[in-house]
Amino acid sequence: MQKLKIYTSSLCGYCIAAKKLLKDLDIIFEEINIDGEPSLREKMIKESNGRTTVPQIFLGNKLLGGCDDLFAMHQNGDLTKFMKPYD
């Protein structure tokens, strides 16, 4: 199974909402907090093809998007189609 990765910032309400949704669905994810870490921010921008806002959410190397994209995927049932919650 591919790994879910989410770039975040501590004071970002959208990051908090995205992480809450993932936790509520019992989906494992790796959080990468970019606060005070210019090198991580640069890496996020490069991986997301120039996007500078957080959260940026990836499945493997595929960019899923931000918080709105994640919630839209959940609403459409697409999130659970390829994400397998853990037990």
Coordinates of N, CA, C and O in Angstrom, one line a residue:
M1 N 0.8 -1.2 0.0 CA 0.0 0.0 0.0 C 0.9 1.2 0.0 O 1.9 1.3 0.7
Q2 N 0.5 2.2 -0.8 CA 1.3 3.5 -0.8 C 1.1 4.3 0.4 O 0.0 4.2 1.1
K3 N 2.1 5.1 0.7 CA 2.1 5.9 2.0 C 1.4 7.2 1.7 O 1.7 7.9 0.7
L4 N 0.6 7.6 2.7 CA 0.0 9.0 2.6 C 0.9 9.9 3.4 O 1.3 9.6 4.5
K5 N 1.1 11.1 2.8 CA 2.0 12.1 3.4 C 1.3 13.4 3.3 O 0.7 13.7 2.3
I6 N 1.4 14.2 4.4 CA 0.7 15.5 4.5 C 1.7 16.5 5.1 O 2.2 16.3 6.2
Y7 N 1.9 17.5 4.3 CA 2.7 18.7 4.7 C 1.8 19.6 5.5 O 0.7 20.0 5.0
T8 N 2.2 20.0 6.7 CA 1.4 20.9 7.5 C 2.1 22.0 8.2 O 3.3 22.1 8.1
S9 N 1.3 22.9 8.8 CA 1.8 23.9 9.6 C 1.0 23.9 10.9 O -0.3 23.6 10.8
S10 N 1.5 24.2 12.0 CA 0.8 24.0 13.3 C -0.4 24.9 13.5 O -1.4 24.5 14.1
L11 N -0.4 26.1 12.9 CA -1.5 27.0 13.2 C -2.5 27.0 12.0 O -3.4 27.9 12.0
C12 N -2.4 26.1 11.1 CA -3.2 26.0 9.9 C -4.5 25.3 10.2 O -4.5 24.1 10.5
G13 N -5.7 26.0 10.2 CA -6.9 25.3 10.4 C -7.3 24.3 9.4 O -7.9 23.2 9.7
Y14 N -6.9 24.5 8.1 CA -7.1 23.5 7.1 C -6.3 22.2 7.4 O -6.8 21.1 7.1
C15 N -5.1 22.4 7.9 CA -4.2 21.2 8.2 C -4.9 20.4 9.3 O -4.9 19.2 9.3
I16 N -5.4 21.1 10.3 CA -6.0 20.5 11.5 C -7.3 19.7 11.0 O -7.5 18.5 11.4
A17 N -8.1 20.3 10.1 CA -9.3 19.6 9.6 C -8.9 18.4 8.8 O -9.6 17.4 8.9
A18 N -7.9 18.5 7.9 CA -7.5 17.4 7.1 C -7.0 16.2 8.0 O -7.4 15.1 7.7
K19 N -6.2 16.5 8.9 CA -5.6 15.5 9.8 C -6.8 14.9 10.6 O -6.8 13.6 10.8
K20 N -7.8 15.6 11.1 CA -8.9 15.1 11.8 C -9.7 14.1 11.0 O -10.1 13.1 11.4
L21 N -9.9 14.5 9.7 CA -10.7 13.6 8.8 C -9.9 12.3 8.7 O -10.5 11.2 8.8
L22 N -8.6 12.3 8.4 CA -7.8 11.1 8.2 C -7.8 10.3 9.5 O -8.0 9.1 9.5
K23 N -7.7 10.9 10.7 CA -7.7 10.2 11.9 C -9.1 9.6 12.2 O -9.2 8.4 12.6
D24 N -10.2 10.3 11.9 CA -11.5 9.8 12.0 C -11.8 8.6 11.2 O -12.6 7.7 11.5
L25 N -11.1 8.5 10.0 CA -11.2 7.4 9.1 C -10.2 6.3 9.4 O -10.2 5.3 8.7
D26 N -9.4 6.5 10.5 CA -8.4 5.6 10.9 C -7.4 5.3 9.8 O -7.0 4.2 9.5
I27 N -7.0 6.3 9.0 CA -6.1 6.2 7.9 C -4.7 6.7 8.4 O -4.6 7.8 9.0
I28 N -3.7 5.8 8.3 CA -2.4 6.2 8.7 C -1.8 7.2 7.7 O -1.9 7.0 6.5
F29 N -1.1 8.2 8.3 CA -0.4 9.2 7.4 C 0.9 9.6 8.1 O 1.0 9.6 9.3
E30 N 1.8 10.1 7.3 CA 3.0 10.7 7.8 C 2.8 12.2 7.7 O 2.5 12.8 6.7
E31 N 3.0 12.9 8.9 CA 2.9 14.4 8.9 C 4.2 15.0 8.8 O 5.1 14.6 9.5
I32 N 4.4 15.9 7.9 CA 5.6 16.7 7.8 C 5.3 18.1 8.1 O 4.7 18.8 7.3
N33 N 5.7 18.6 9.3 CA 5.4 20.0 9.7 C 6.5 20.8 9.2 O 7.7 20.6 9.4
I34 N 6.2 21.9 8.4 CA 7.2 22.7 7.8 C 7.5 24.0 8.6 O 8.3 24.8 8.1
D35 N 6.9 24.1 9.8 CA 7.1 25.3 10.6 C 8.6 25.5 10.9 O 9.2 24.6 11.4
G36 N 9.2 26.6 10.5 CA 10.6 26.9 10.8 C 11.6 26.0 10.1 O 12.7 25.9 10.5
E37 N 11.1 25.3 9.1 CA 12.0 24.4 8.3 C 12.0 24.8 6.8 O 11.3 24.2 6.0
P38 N 12.8 25.8 6.5 CA 12.8 26.2 5.1 C 13.1 25.1 4.1 O 12.5 25.1 3.0
S39 N 13.9 24.2 4.4 CA 14.3 23.1 3.5 C 13.1 22.2 3.2 O 12.9 21.7 2.1
L40 N 12.3 22.0 4.3 CA 11.1 21.1 4.1 C 10.0 21.9 3.3 O 9.3 21.3 2.4
R41 N 9.9 23.2 3.5 CA 9.0 24.0 2.7 C 9.4 24.0 1.2 O 8.5 23.8 0.4
E42 N 10.6 24.1 1.0 CA 11.1 24.1 -0.4 C 10.8 22.7 -1.0 O 10.4 22.6 -2.2
K43 N 11.0 21.6 -0.3 CA 10.8 20.3 -0.8 C 9.3 20.1 -1.1 O 8.9 19.6 -2.2
M44 N 8.4 20.6 -0.3 CA 7.0 20.6 -0.5 C 6.6 21.3 -1.8 O 5.8 20.8 -2.6
I45 N 7.1 22.5 -1.9 CA 6.8 23.3 -3.1 C 7.3 22.6 -4.4 O 6.6 22.6 -5.4
K46 N 8.5 22.0 -4.3 CA 9.0 21.3 -5.5 C 8.1 20.1 -5.8 O 7.7 19.9 -7.0
E47 N 7.8 19.3 -4.8 CA 7.0 18.1 -5.0 C 5.5 18.4 -5.5 O 4.9 17.6 -6.2
S48 N 5.0 19.6 -5.1 CA 3.6 19.9 -5.4 C 3.6 20.8 -6.7 O 2.6 21.5 -6.9
N49 N 4.7 20.9 -7.4 CA 4.7 21.7 -8.6 C 4.4 23.2 -8.4 O 3.6 23.8 -9.1
G50 N 4.9 23.7 -7.3 CA 4.8 25.1 -7.1 C 3.8 25.6 -6.1 O 3.7 26.8 -5.8
R51 N 3.0 24.7 -5.6 CA 2.0 25.1 -4.6 C 2.7 25.5 -3.3 O 3.6 24.8 -2.8
T52 N 2.3 26.6 -2.7 CA 2.9 27.1 -1.5 C 2.1 27.0 -0.3 O 2.5 27.4 0.8
T53 N 0.8 26.6 -0.4 CA -0.1 26.6 0.8 C 0.0 25.2 1.4 O 0.3 24.2 0.8
V54 N -0.4 25.1 2.7 CA -0.6 23.9 3.4 C -2.1 23.7 3.7 O -2.8 24.7 3.8
P55 N -2.5 22.5 3.8 CA -1.7 21.2 3.7 C -1.6 20.9 2.2 O -2.4 21.3 1.3
Q56 N -0.5 20.1 1.9 CA -0.3 19.5 0.6 C -0.3 18.0 0.9 O 0.5 17.5 1.8
I57 N -1.2 17.2 0.3 CA -1.4 15.8 0.6 C -1.0 15.0 -0.6 O -1.4 15.2 -1.7
F58 N -0.2 13.9 -0.3 CA 0.3 13.0 -1.3 C 0.0 11.6 -1.0 O 0.0 11.2 0.2
L59 N -0.3 10.8 -2.0 CA -0.4 9.4 -1.9 C 0.8 8.8 -2.7 O 0.8 9.0 -4.0
G60 N 1.8 8.3 -2.1 CA 3.0 8.0 -2.7 C 3.6 9.3 -3.3 O 3.8 10.2 -2.6
N61 N 3.9 9.3 -4.6 CA 4.4 10.5 -5.3 C 3.3 11.3 -5.9 O 3.6 12.3 -6.5
K62 N 2.0 10.8 -5.8 CA 0.9 11.5 -6.5 C 0.3 12.6 -5.6 O -0.1 12.3 -4.5
L63 N 0.3 13.8 -6.1 CA -0.3 14.9 -5.4 C -1.9 14.8 -5.4 O -2.5 14.7 -6.4
L64 N -2.5 14.7 -4.2 CA -3.9 14.6 -4.1 C -4.5 16.0 -4.0 O -5.6 16.3 -4.4
G65 N -3.7 17.0 -3.5 CA -4.1 18.3 -3.3 C -4.1 18.8 -1.9 O -3.3 18.3 -1.1
G66 N -5.0 19.7 -1.6 CA -5.1 20.3 -0.3 C -6.3 19.8 0.5 O -6.9 18.8 0.2
C67 N -6.7 20.5 1.5 CA -7.8 20.1 2.4 C -9.1 20.0 1.6 O -9.8 19.0 1.8
D68 N -9.4 21.0 0.8 CA -10.7 20.9 0.1 C -10.7 19.7 -0.9 O -11.8 19.1 -1.0
D69 N -9.6 19.4 -1.5 CA -9.5 18.2 -2.4 C -9.8 17.0 -1.6 O -10.5 16.1 -2.0
L70 N -9.2 16.9 -0.4 CA -9.3 15.7 0.5 C -10.8 15.5 0.9 O -11.3 14.4 0.8
F71 N -11.5 16.6 1.3 CA -12.9 16.5 1.7 C -13.7 16.2 0.5 O -14.7 15.4 0.6
A72 N -13.4 16.7 -0.7 CA -14.2 16.4 -1.9 C -14.1 14.9 -2.2 O -15.0 14.2 -2.6
M73 N -12.8 14.4 -2.1 CA -12.6 12.9 -2.3 C -13.4 12.1 -1.3 O -14.0 11.1 -1.7
H74 N -13.5 12.5 -0.1 CA -14.3 11.8 0.9 C -15.8 11.9 0.6 O -16.4 10.8 0.6
Q75 N -16.3 13.0 0.2 CA -17.7 13.2 -0.1 C -18.1 12.3 -1.3 O -19.2 11.7 -1.3
N76 N -17.2 12.2 -2.3 CA -17.5 11.4 -3.5 C -17.2 9.9 -3.3 O -17.5 9.1 -4.1
G77 N -16.7 9.5 -2.1 CA -16.4 8.1 -1.8 C -15.0 7.7 -2.4 O -14.6 6.5 -2.3
D78 N -14.3 8.6 -3.1 CA -13.1 8.3 -3.7 C -11.9 8.1 -2.7 O -11.0 7.3 -3.0
L79 N -12.0 8.7 -1.6 CA -10.9 8.5 -0.6 C -10.8 7.1 -0.1 O -9.7 6.5 -0.1
T80 N -11.9 6.5 0.2 CA -11.9 5.1 0.7 C -11.7 4.1 -0.4 O -11.4 2.9 -0.1
K81 N -11.8 4.5 -1.7 CA -11.6 3.5 -2.8 C -10.2 3.1 -2.8 O -9.9 1.9 -3.2
F82 N -9.2 4.0 -2.6 CA -7.8 3.6 -2.7 C -7.1 3.7 -1.4 O -5.9 3.2 -1.3
M83 N -7.7 4.2 -0.4 CA -7.1 4.2 0.9 C -7.7 3.1 1.8 O -8.9 2.9 1.8
K84 N -6.8 2.3 2.4 CA -7.3 1.2 3.2 C -7.0 1.6 4.7 O -5.9 1.7 5.1
P85 N -8.1 1.8 5.5 CA -7.9 2.0 6.9 C -7.2 0.9 7.5 O -7.4 -0.3 7.1
Y86 N -6.4 1.2 8.6 CA -5.7 0.1 9.3 C -6.6 -0.4 10.4 O -7.6 0.3 10.8
D87 N -6.3 -1.5 11.0 CA -7.1 -2.1 12.1 C -6.4 -1.7 13.4 O -5.2 -1.7 13.5

